[in-house]
Short mmCIF file of C-alpha atoms in Angstrom, two decimals:
data_model
loop_
_atom_site.label_atom_id
_atom_site.label_comp_id
_atom_site.label_asym_id
_atom_site.label_seq_id
_atom_site.Cartn_x
_atom_site.Cartn_y
_atom_site.Cartn_z
CA MET U 1 3.89 40.64 7.79
CA ASN U 2 0.76 39.07 8.45
CA LYS U 3 -0.10 35.99 6.15
CA LYS U 4 -3.04 34.66 8.12
CA ASN U 5 -5.29 34.73 5.03
CA MET U 6 -2.68 34.45 2.35
CA SER U 7 -1.64 31.28 0.46
CA LYS U 8 1.05 29.57 2.21
CA ARG U 9 4.63 28.21 1.09
CA ILE U 10 4.31 24.49 1.75
CA ALA U 11 6.96 21.89 1.83
CA ILE U 12 6.26 18.22 1.28
CA ILE U 13 8.79 15.59 2.51
CA GLY U 14 8.49 12.67 0.17
CA ALA U 15 6.85 11.92 -3.22
CA GLY U 16 5.24 8.59 -2.61
CA PHE U 17 1.53 8.34 -3.28
CA SER U 18 0.37 10.48 -0.22
CA GLY U 19 3.15 13.19 -0.81
CA LEU U 20 2.00 13.12 -4.62
CA SER U 21 -1.60 13.59 -3.63
CA ALA U 22 -0.94 16.14 -1.00
CA ALA U 23 1.07 18.32 -3.50
CA ALA U 24 -1.75 18.20 -6.17
CA TYR U 25 -4.27 19.26 -3.60
CA ALA U 26 -2.39 21.83 -1.86
CA ALA U 27 -1.15 23.46 -5.10
CA LYS U 28 -4.77 23.44 -6.36
CA ALA U 29 -5.61 25.35 -3.38
CA GLY U 30 -3.44 28.23 -4.48
CA ASN U 31 -0.32 27.41 -2.21
CA GLU U 32 3.22 27.57 -3.20
CA VAL U 33 4.01 23.64 -2.99
CA HIS U 34 7.61 22.35 -2.80
CA VAL U 35 8.14 18.55 -2.81
CA PHE U 36 11.56 16.98 -1.79
CA GLU U 37 12.31 13.41 -2.53
CA LYS U 38 15.56 11.73 -1.53
CA HIS U 39 15.68 9.68 -4.50
CA ASP U 40 16.01 10.57 -8.11
CA GLN U 41 12.49 9.83 -9.20
CA PRO U 42 8.96 10.11 -7.45
CA GLY U 43 6.98 7.18 -6.13
CA GLY U 44 8.67 5.91 -2.83
CA ARG U 45 7.82 2.15 -2.42
CA ALA U 46 6.38 2.24 -5.87
CA ARG U 47 9.34 3.34 -7.78
CA GLN U 48 10.40 1.71 -10.87
CA PHE U 49 13.61 0.50 -12.45
CA THR U 50 15.18 -0.51 -15.72
CA THR U 51 17.81 -3.08 -16.59
CA ASP U 52 20.62 -2.64 -19.16
CA ASN U 53 19.04 -6.04 -20.77
CA GLY U 54 15.59 -4.64 -21.41
CA TYR U 55 13.56 -5.39 -18.03
CA THR U 56 11.38 -3.03 -16.41
CA PHE U 57 10.47 -3.73 -12.81
CA ASP U 58 7.73 -2.01 -10.66
CA MET U 59 9.61 -2.15 -7.18
CA GLY U 60 6.31 -2.15 -5.07
CA PRO U 61 2.68 -2.21 -5.59
CA SER U 62 1.27 -4.45 -8.32
CA TRP U 63 -2.49 -4.99 -7.28
CA TYR U 64 -4.60 -2.34 -9.02
CA TRP U 65 -7.70 -2.35 -6.92
CA MET U 66 -10.45 0.23 -6.11
CA PRO U 67 -10.24 1.85 -9.65
CA ASP U 68 -13.15 4.12 -8.38
CA ILE U 69 -11.14 5.85 -5.73
CA ILE U 70 -7.75 6.25 -8.16
CA GLU U 71 -10.29 7.76 -10.79
CA ASN U 72 -11.73 10.08 -8.04
CA PHE U 73 -8.25 11.66 -7.63
CA PHE U 74 -8.00 12.58 -11.31
CA SER U 75 -11.57 13.57 -11.81
CA ASP U 76 -10.75 16.23 -8.91
CA PHE U 77 -8.72 18.00 -11.14
CA GLY U 78 -10.73 17.64 -14.39
CA TYR U 79 -8.77 14.37 -15.74
CA ARG U 80 -9.20 10.80 -16.30
CA THR U 81 -6.94 8.02 -15.91
CA SER U 82 -7.27 7.48 -19.45
CA ASP U 83 -5.67 10.72 -20.28
CA PHE U 84 -2.49 9.12 -18.68
CA TYR U 85 -2.43 5.37 -19.07
CA GLN U 86 -4.35 2.57 -20.52
CA LEU U 87 -5.90 0.37 -17.94
CA ILE U 88 -6.21 -3.41 -18.82
CA ALA U 89 -8.77 -5.79 -17.15
CA LEU U 90 -6.94 -8.86 -15.95
CA ASN U 91 -8.91 -12.24 -16.82
CA PRO U 92 -8.37 -14.08 -14.53
CA GLN U 93 -7.76 -11.75 -11.98
CA PHE U 94 -5.47 -14.10 -10.39
CA GLU U 95 -4.68 -17.73 -9.72
CA MET U 96 -4.72 -19.21 -6.24
CA ILE U 97 -2.21 -22.60 -6.09
CA PHE U 98 -3.42 -25.08 -3.26
CA ASP U 99 -1.79 -28.52 -2.49
CA ASP U 100 -4.54 -30.06 -3.91
CA GLY U 101 -5.63 -28.06 -6.94
CA ASN U 102 -5.68 -24.50 -8.19
CA VAL U 103 -8.56 -21.87 -8.37
CA ALA U 104 -8.51 -19.10 -10.85
CA ILE U 105 -10.84 -15.96 -10.18
CA PRO U 106 -12.57 -14.80 -13.28
CA GLU U 107 -13.15 -11.24 -14.23
CA ASN U 108 -16.76 -11.90 -14.89
CA TYR U 109 -18.81 -11.81 -11.66
CA GLU U 110 -21.36 -14.53 -12.97
CA GLU U 111 -18.54 -16.77 -13.92
CA MET U 112 -17.16 -16.25 -10.35
CA LYS U 113 -20.45 -17.33 -9.14
CA VAL U 114 -20.39 -20.49 -11.03
CA LEU U 115 -16.78 -21.29 -9.72
CA PHE U 116 -18.04 -20.82 -5.86
CA GLU U 117 -21.21 -23.02 -6.69
CA GLN U 118 -18.92 -25.84 -8.17
CA LEU U 119 -16.95 -25.86 -5.02
CA GLU U 120 -19.71 -25.76 -2.58
CA SER U 121 -23.37 -26.10 -3.16
CA GLY U 122 -25.41 -22.93 -2.42
CA ALA U 123 -22.10 -20.70 -2.43
CA ALA U 124 -23.06 -18.89 -5.53
CA ASN U 125 -26.14 -17.11 -3.66
CA LYS U 126 -24.02 -16.92 -0.42
CA LEU U 127 -21.42 -14.89 -2.58
CA ASP U 128 -24.30 -12.54 -3.80
CA HIS U 129 -25.17 -11.91 -0.07
CA PHE U 130 -21.78 -11.47 0.86
CA MET U 131 -20.93 -9.12 -2.07
CA LYS U 132 -24.27 -7.00 -1.28
CA ALA U 133 -23.12 -6.56 2.18
CA ALA U 134 -19.47 -5.84 1.23
CA ARG U 135 -20.71 -3.12 -1.28
CA TYR U 136 -22.48 -1.33 1.38
CA LYS U 137 -19.20 -1.49 3.65
CA TYR U 138 -17.30 -0.28 0.71
CA GLU U 139 -19.53 2.66 -0.09
CA VAL U 140 -20.03 3.80 3.47
CA GLY U 141 -16.22 3.14 4.42
CA MET U 142 -14.68 4.51 1.39
CA GLN U 143 -17.10 7.57 1.36
CA GLU U 144 -17.56 8.48 5.06
CA PHE U 145 -15.02 6.65 7.09
CA VAL U 146 -11.72 7.27 5.26
CA ASN U 147 -12.23 10.99 4.62
CA LYS U 148 -11.99 12.02 8.34
CA PRO U 149 -8.68 13.62 9.80
CA CYS U 150 -9.40 11.73 12.87
CA HIS U 151 -8.71 14.36 15.40
CA SER U 152 -11.74 13.14 17.62
CA TRP U 153 -14.44 10.35 17.70
CA TRP U 154 -16.89 12.99 17.31
CA GLU U 155 -16.09 13.18 13.60
CA PHE U 156 -17.79 9.86 13.25
CA VAL U 157 -20.99 11.09 15.12
CA SER U 158 -23.49 11.52 12.13
CA PRO U 159 -26.79 9.78 11.32
CA LYS U 160 -25.53 8.01 8.57
CA ILE U 161 -22.71 6.44 10.42
CA ALA U 162 -24.76 5.54 13.54
CA GLY U 163 -27.33 3.89 11.33
CA SER U 164 -24.72 2.11 9.47
CA ALA U 165 -22.96 0.66 12.66
CA LEU U 166 -24.53 -2.72 12.79
CA LYS U 167 -23.97 -3.25 9.00
CA LEU U 168 -20.41 -2.37 9.15
CA ASN U 169 -19.56 -5.28 11.26
CA LEU U 170 -17.04 -3.17 13.29
CA LEU U 171 -16.86 -5.51 16.31
CA SER U 172 -16.84 -8.83 14.72
CA ASN U 173 -13.51 -10.62 13.23
CA PHE U 174 -13.21 -11.17 9.54
CA ARG U 175 -12.62 -14.83 9.91
CA SER U 176 -15.83 -15.70 11.60
CA TYR U 177 -17.59 -13.21 9.17
CA VAL U 178 -16.46 -15.38 6.27
CA ALA U 179 -16.91 -18.63 8.15
CA LYS U 180 -20.80 -17.53 8.33
CA TYR U 181 -21.05 -17.66 4.31
CA PHE U 182 -18.71 -20.46 3.20
CA LYS U 183 -17.55 -23.65 4.46
CA HIS U 184 -15.14 -24.99 1.64
CA PRO U 185 -11.64 -24.10 2.82
CA LYS U 186 -10.53 -22.94 -0.55
CA LEU U 187 -13.46 -20.43 -0.58
CA ARG U 188 -12.50 -19.04 2.77
CA ALA U 189 -8.90 -18.81 1.63
CA LEU U 190 -9.93 -16.81 -1.32
CA MET U 191 -12.23 -14.49 0.88
CA GLU U 192 -9.49 -14.20 3.47
CA PHE U 193 -6.48 -13.34 1.26
CA PRO U 194 -7.21 -9.58 0.78
CA VAL U 195 -6.87 -8.56 4.30
CA ILE U 196 -3.43 -10.34 4.91
CA PHE U 197 -1.51 -7.17 4.19
CA LEU U 198 -3.73 -5.29 6.43
CA GLY U 199 -1.37 -6.40 9.19
CA ALA U 200 -2.98 -9.23 11.21
CA SER U 201 -4.45 -12.77 10.84
CA PRO U 202 -8.18 -12.66 9.49
CA LYS U 203 -9.06 -13.60 12.99
CA ASN U 204 -7.96 -10.11 14.29
CA ILE U 205 -9.14 -7.87 11.57
CA PRO U 206 -12.36 -6.37 11.82
CA ALA U 207 -15.28 -7.75 9.47
CA LEU U 208 -15.62 -4.24 7.85
CA TYR U 209 -12.79 -5.00 5.57
CA SER U 210 -14.90 -7.40 3.51
CA LEU U 211 -15.09 -3.97 1.69
CA MET U 212 -11.77 -5.05 0.09
CA ASN U 213 -13.32 -8.16 -1.42
CA TYR U 214 -15.87 -5.71 -3.04
CA GLY U 215 -13.00 -3.12 -4.21
CA GLY U 216 -11.01 -6.03 -5.54
CA TYR U 217 -13.14 -9.02 -6.82
CA ALA U 218 -16.39 -7.09 -7.74
CA LEU U 219 -14.75 -3.85 -9.34
CA GLY U 220 -11.98 -6.19 -11.02
CA THR U 221 -8.20 -6.34 -10.99
CA TRP U 222 -6.38 -3.91 -13.33
CA TYR U 223 -3.05 -3.27 -14.65
CA PRO U 224 -1.96 -0.03 -16.07
CA LEU U 225 0.00 -0.65 -19.31
CA GLY U 226 3.45 0.20 -18.83
CA GLY U 227 3.63 -0.89 -15.14
CA PHE U 228 2.06 0.52 -11.84
CA TYR U 229 4.54 3.24 -12.21
CA GLN U 230 2.38 4.90 -14.61
CA LEU U 231 0.02 5.92 -11.94
CA VAL U 232 2.95 7.74 -10.03
CA LEU U 233 3.79 9.54 -13.29
CA ALA U 234 0.29 10.48 -13.85
CA MET U 235 -0.02 11.93 -10.44
CA GLN U 236 3.20 13.98 -10.86
CA LYS U 237 1.98 15.36 -13.82
CA VAL U 238 -1.27 16.40 -12.25
CA ALA U 239 0.55 18.00 -9.16
CA GLU U 240 2.96 19.90 -11.59
CA ALA U 241 -0.16 21.21 -13.58
CA GLN U 242 -1.33 22.72 -10.26
CA GLY U 243 1.99 24.44 -9.84
CA ALA U 244 3.78 22.18 -7.53
CA LYS U 245 7.58 21.88 -7.70
CA PHE U 246 9.40 18.64 -7.44
CA HIS U 247 13.10 18.57 -6.10
CA PHE U 248 14.72 15.18 -6.47
CA ASN U 249 18.13 13.82 -4.84
CA GLN U 250 17.08 16.16 -1.94
CA ASN U 251 17.41 14.85 1.43
CA VAL U 252 15.75 16.37 4.24
CA GLU U 253 18.03 16.23 7.33
CA ARG U 254 16.19 18.36 9.75
CA ILE U 255 12.86 20.15 10.30
CA ILE U 256 13.76 23.41 11.76
CA THR U 257 11.43 24.91 14.56
CA GLU U 258 11.12 28.11 16.45
CA GLU U 259 8.86 28.89 19.32
CA ASN U 260 6.79 25.83 18.82
CA GLN U 261 6.32 26.57 14.88
CA ALA U 262 8.16 24.80 11.99
CA ILE U 263 9.88 27.57 9.83
CA GLY U 264 11.81 25.39 7.20
CA LEU U 265 13.79 22.65 6.54
CA LYS U 266 17.35 21.67 6.27
CA VAL U 267 17.92 19.89 2.93
CA ASN U 268 21.18 18.77 1.74
CA ASP U 269 22.97 21.12 4.39
CA GLU U 270 20.80 24.11 3.26
CA PHE U 271 18.16 25.97 5.15
CA ILE U 272 14.98 26.62 3.23
CA ASP U 273 12.09 28.60 4.86
CA PHE U 274 8.38 27.35 4.76
CA ASP U 275 5.16 28.14 6.19
CA THR U 276 3.77 24.60 6.59
CA ILE U 277 5.52 21.23 6.55
CA ILE U 278 3.65 17.91 5.42
CA ALA U 279 5.57 14.97 5.98
CA SER U 280 4.83 11.97 3.74
CA SER U 281 7.89 10.37 4.81
CA ASP U 282 7.77 7.34 7.32
CA TYR U 283 6.08 8.94 10.49
CA HIS U 284 8.78 7.61 12.92
CA HIS U 285 11.56 8.77 10.55
CA THR U 286 10.01 12.26 10.46
CA GLU U 287 10.03 12.64 14.19
CA SER U 288 13.73 11.68 14.32
CA LEU U 289 13.85 15.04 12.43
CA LEU U 290 12.67 17.11 15.34
CA LYS U 291 13.84 17.75 19.12
CA ASN U 292 12.66 14.98 21.57
CA GLU U 293 10.25 17.37 23.21
CA GLU U 294 8.55 17.98 19.85
CA LYS U 295 7.73 14.62 18.89
CA ASN U 296 4.19 13.42 19.07
CA TYR U 297 5.52 9.64 20.13
CA ASN U 298 8.29 8.26 21.91
CA GLU U 299 10.12 5.05 21.15
CA ASP U 300 8.08 2.93 23.64
CA TYR U 301 5.00 3.86 21.68
CA TRP U 302 6.60 2.78 18.49
CA LYS U 303 7.60 -0.63 20.05
CA GLN U 304 4.23 -1.32 21.22
CA ARG U 305 2.51 -0.76 17.63
CA ILE U 306 1.56 -3.72 15.54
CA PHE U 307 2.96 -3.17 12.04
CA ALA U 308 1.79 -4.75 8.74
CA PRO U 309 4.47 -7.15 7.19
CA SER U 310 7.64 -6.45 5.47
CA CYS U 311 8.71 -8.87 2.72
CA LEU U 312 11.21 -10.45 0.92
CA ILE U 313 11.13 -9.73 -2.89
CA TYR U 314 12.82 -10.95 -6.14
CA TYR U 315 12.84 -9.16 -9.32
CA LEU U 316 13.59 -11.76 -11.94
CA GLY U 317 14.30 -11.80 -15.64
CA LEU U 318 14.13 -15.04 -17.41
CA LYS U 319 15.30 -15.49 -21.13
CA ARG U 320 12.54 -17.79 -21.76
CA ARG U 321 8.57 -17.84 -21.61
CA VAL U 322 7.12 -19.58 -18.42
CA PRO U 323 3.89 -21.62 -19.42
CA ASN U 324 0.77 -21.94 -17.05
CA LEU U 325 1.54 -18.81 -15.12
CA LYS U 326 -0.81 -16.10 -14.75
CA HIS U 327 -0.35 -12.40 -14.30
CA HIS U 328 -0.99 -12.70 -10.48
CA THR U 329 -0.55 -16.19 -8.66
CA LEU U 330 -0.76 -16.85 -4.88
CA PHE U 331 1.02 -19.83 -3.80
CA PHE U 332 -1.27 -20.97 -0.64
CA GLU U 333 0.01 -24.61 -0.52
CA HIS U 334 0.75 -24.27 3.14
CA ASP U 335 -0.96 -23.30 6.39
CA LEU U 336 -2.02 -19.60 6.35
CA ASP U 337 -2.02 -19.05 10.18
CA ALA U 338 1.35 -20.91 10.67
CA HIS U 339 2.97 -18.39 8.26
CA ILE U 340 1.08 -15.41 10.01
CA ASP U 341 2.13 -16.37 13.36
CA THR U 342 6.01 -16.04 12.14
CA ILE U 343 5.03 -12.37 11.20
CA TYR U 344 3.01 -11.42 14.19
CA LYS U 345 3.95 -13.61 17.18
CA ASN U 346 7.23 -15.31 16.76
CA LYS U 347 8.93 -12.69 14.48
CA SER U 348 11.03 -15.21 12.49
CA TRP U 349 11.30 -16.75 9.09
CA PRO U 350 8.78 -18.94 8.11
CA GLU U 351 9.02 -22.97 7.90
CA LYS U 352 6.52 -23.17 5.16
CA PRO U 353 5.99 -19.77 3.61
CA LEU U 354 3.10 -18.80 1.43
CA PHE U 355 4.21 -16.21 -1.46
CA TYR U 356 2.89 -14.36 -4.23
CA ALA U 357 4.12 -14.20 -7.80
CA CYS U 358 3.78 -11.37 -10.43
CA CYS U 359 4.27 -11.78 -14.06
CA PRO U 360 3.47 -8.58 -15.73
CA SER U 361 5.07 -9.71 -19.04
CA LYS U 362 1.95 -11.88 -19.55
CA THR U 363 -0.07 -8.71 -20.14
CA ASP U 364 2.52 -6.17 -21.09
CA PRO U 365 4.95 -7.00 -23.89
CA ASN U 366 7.15 -3.59 -22.99
CA VAL U 367 8.41 -4.93 -19.57
CA ALA U 368 10.58 -7.75 -20.81
CA PRO U 369 12.58 -8.37 -24.08
CA GLU U 370 10.73 -10.33 -26.74
CA GLY U 371 10.63 -14.05 -25.72
CA HIS U 372 11.66 -13.37 -22.05
CA GLU U 373 9.42 -12.97 -18.88
CA ASN U 374 9.50 -10.47 -16.05
CA ILE U 375 8.69 -12.18 -12.63
CA PHE U 376 8.27 -10.48 -9.38
CA LEU U 377 8.37 -12.88 -6.20
CA LEU U 378 7.19 -11.49 -2.86
CA MET U 379 6.96 -13.27 0.61
CA PRO U 380 5.39 -11.47 3.51
CA LEU U 381 7.78 -11.36 6.54
CA ALA U 382 7.99 -10.06 10.19
CA THR U 383 9.52 -6.63 10.65
CA GLY U 384 12.65 -6.06 12.02
CA ILE U 385 14.29 -9.54 11.36
CA ALA U 386 17.83 -10.28 10.13
CA ASP U 387 17.86 -11.04 6.42
CA ASP U 388 21.28 -11.82 5.13
CA GLU U 389 22.06 -12.96 1.79
CA GLN U 390 22.38 -16.68 2.65
CA THR U 391 18.82 -16.59 4.26
CA ARG U 392 17.42 -14.74 1.18
CA GLU U 393 18.73 -17.20 -1.02
CA ARG U 394 17.51 -20.14 0.69
CA TYR U 395 14.05 -18.74 0.37
CA PHE U 396 14.54 -17.82 -3.25
CA LYS U 397 15.07 -21.55 -4.03
CA GLU U 398 12.10 -22.49 -2.11
CA MET U 399 9.92 -20.19 -4.21
CA ILE U 400 11.54 -21.00 -7.58
CA THR U 401 11.12 -24.65 -6.90
CA ARG U 402 7.39 -24.39 -6.22
CA LEU U 403 7.14 -22.02 -9.23
CA GLU U 404 8.73 -24.97 -11.53
CA LYS U 405 6.26 -27.38 -9.80
CA HIS U 406 3.22 -25.28 -10.77
CA THR U 407 4.21 -24.50 -14.13
CA GLY U 408 5.65 -27.66 -15.00
CA THR U 409 9.08 -26.42 -15.95
CA LYS U 410 12.62 -27.31 -14.97
CA ASP U 411 15.87 -25.40 -14.35
CA LEU U 412 14.40 -21.84 -14.29
CA ILE U 413 17.59 -20.92 -12.19
CA ASN U 414 19.80 -21.54 -15.32
CA ASP U 415 17.70 -19.06 -17.44
CA ILE U 416 17.77 -16.18 -15.10
CA ASP U 417 19.56 -13.25 -16.88
CA TYR U 418 18.70 -10.76 -14.28
CA LYS U 419 18.11 -11.07 -10.42
CA ARG U 420 17.91 -8.88 -7.69
CA SER U 421 16.59 -9.33 -4.02
CA TYR U 422 15.00 -6.64 -1.73
CA CYS U 423 14.12 -7.00 1.88
CA VAL U 424 13.77 -5.71 5.44
CA SER U 425 17.02 -4.04 5.51
CA ASP U 426 16.56 -2.53 2.15
CA PHE U 427 13.32 -0.71 3.15
CA VAL U 428 15.16 0.77 6.20
CA GLN U 429 17.99 1.73 3.84
CA ASP U 430 15.66 3.42 1.12
CA TYR U 431 12.65 4.54 2.82
CA ASN U 432 13.92 4.99 6.43
CA ALA U 433 11.05 2.33 7.18
CA TYR U 434 10.56 1.61 11.03
CA GLN U 435 11.93 -1.89 11.34
CA GLY U 436 11.78 -2.18 7.57
CA ASN U 437 7.89 -2.23 7.25
CA ALA U 438 6.72 -2.55 3.90
CA TYR U 439 2.92 -1.84 4.48
CA GLY U 440 2.54 0.53 7.47
CA LEU U 441 0.62 -0.10 10.60
CA ALA U 442 -1.93 -3.03 11.03
CA ASN U 443 -5.49 -1.93 10.67
CA THR U 444 -6.39 -3.70 13.87
CA LEU U 445 -9.35 -2.24 16.05
CA ASN U 446 -7.15 -0.67 18.52
CA GLN U 447 -4.91 1.01 15.68
CA THR U 448 -8.11 2.41 13.78
CA ALA U 449 -9.18 5.93 13.16
CA VAL U 450 -8.48 8.22 16.01
CA LEU U 451 -6.15 5.42 17.26
CA LYS U 452 -3.63 5.72 14.64
CA PRO U 453 -0.74 8.14 15.00
CA ALA U 454 -2.22 11.65 14.49
CA ILE U 455 -2.21 13.55 11.32
CA GLN U 456 -1.07 16.83 13.14
CA ASN U 457 1.77 17.52 15.36
CA LYS U 458 0.42 18.29 18.83
CA LYS U 459 3.05 20.95 19.43
CA ILE U 460 3.94 22.29 16.25
CA LYS U 461 0.53 22.96 14.62
CA ASN U 462 1.99 23.75 11.09
CA LEU U 463 3.62 20.11 10.79
CA LEU U 464 1.18 17.63 9.62
CA TYR U 465 1.64 13.71 8.39
CA THR U 466 0.50 11.75 5.82
CA GLY U 467 0.90 8.31 4.49
CA GLN U 468 0.18 4.69 5.18
CA LEU U 469 1.43 5.13 8.93
CA THR U 470 -1.38 7.57 9.75
CA VAL U 471 -5.11 7.86 8.77
CA PRO U 472 -6.77 6.20 6.89
CA GLY U 473 -4.15 3.56 6.45
CA PRO U 474 -2.19 1.18 4.19
CA GLY U 475 -2.57 0.79 0.43
CA VAL U 476 -2.29 2.75 -2.43
CA PRO U 477 -5.80 4.23 -2.53
CA PRO U 478 -5.87 4.99 1.31
CA SER U 479 -2.52 6.82 0.74
CA ILE U 480 -3.93 8.87 -2.04
CA ILE U 481 -6.95 9.72 0.25
CA SER U 482 -4.54 10.55 3.02
CA GLY U 483 -2.84 13.08 0.88
CA LYS U 484 -6.07 14.72 0.40
CA ILE U 485 -7.02 14.73 3.96
CA VAL U 486 -3.68 16.41 5.01
CA ALA U 487 -3.84 18.94 2.27
CA LYS U 488 -7.14 20.09 3.58
CA GLU U 489 -5.99 20.25 7.06
CA ALA U 490 -2.75 22.40 6.02
CA HIS U 491 -5.25 24.67 4.41
CA LYS U 492 -6.87 25.18 7.73
CA VAL U 493 -3.64 25.97 9.63
CA LYS U 494 -3.43 29.44 10.66
CA ILE U 495 0.09 31.21 11.02
CA ASP U 496 -0.31 34.35 12.88
CA GLU U 497 2.76 35.99 12.35
CA ILE U 498 5.61 35.28 9.76
CA LYS U 499 8.61 37.42 9.32
CA VAL U 500 9.25 37.83 5.73
#
């Protein structure tokens, strides 16, 4: 039977942000969509768990930035984020701890300018110029660049993009770009921080990514009441409203192919037929589900890629409140480049680490018992390194000691009534993440756009890939966009003959 012009039966592997997005868009287009998730809940790296003693922990993303991009997803289906959850604007957006004092970024932009001027004469005016340029990059980048499937560079040949080339600062590095505006080391650190998780030192990231400063600082830092997981649940509801079906505790063991075409999946030892496969799972892992000759990339390719960091995470419940701690706190008392070198050059544990603390119970009374605190500690790490319990504990003590110093508290360890660590090997175990990566591929120039792993299998045209290892890149908003891109591409795939 010829199904060329009929709706497709589509399988999506994985229910992370890109999988949820792809499911919603593919189902809205009239396809029969089935999502297979190995865990018992959606979300992927953004899962959530609760403890018997009353804590609720988001496992992954905690920075709700680029709210307009997230809002766009819901508006595509006739909804608003407020139909599903309440967003709280954080003030201050975050605090940055240095060895000679702290800086808190206010919610209000005019107050932010005052802060900059206090640290460096003329910096308020420089901030205006920086943000005006960053806004331009954000609007062009997030509307023009990120929505391309990146099959070819010709997709970027348009009058608007050509006219924007110089303003986008594609060939200058982020560190030099920031240095043109600000001299004070704290201001430079504040402006460089957002690009750290893109996968390289600010000196190796294109200045284009000042768009992140606009998407964060100018558009605000937000928190969805109930935790970041509320976004996951909302996207699942949207996808289900379009007709998508979710299947949990369903491990995909093999992508079944026949004559250069995917014909179905082997799931929990059972064959299920499909017309098209969209893999939201880790790209390298997805390719392990194929025959060697069907893969887009071999092992040497992956070994040569530059990955964004993995991380060490501690989920902590404390049976007391911790004073002088904000919702988001960045501990930058040590040298940034020294820590970054351990991630990308030396592939080792850092001697003097930087880390991040998130305390959602400062904003949300529902994530911890009354009078208690919910704290999430995260330290960026190289991928592929050994992470035994003894090493994890050594860094935990380092982080908790610095947390005590900053907050003016003592003996926090004695007040911990929940503690769980999560590190490189856990990312491998839970997400089949290549070398335990947490944030996908680095957004360096030679891993941008068409130079990222392809969104379509080159030999099996009805197998497509989505998520942070392909276009447009790492992060929650880009992953949501990635799902939209791949759903459109799946709709274009023509399957000449399928026997039914």
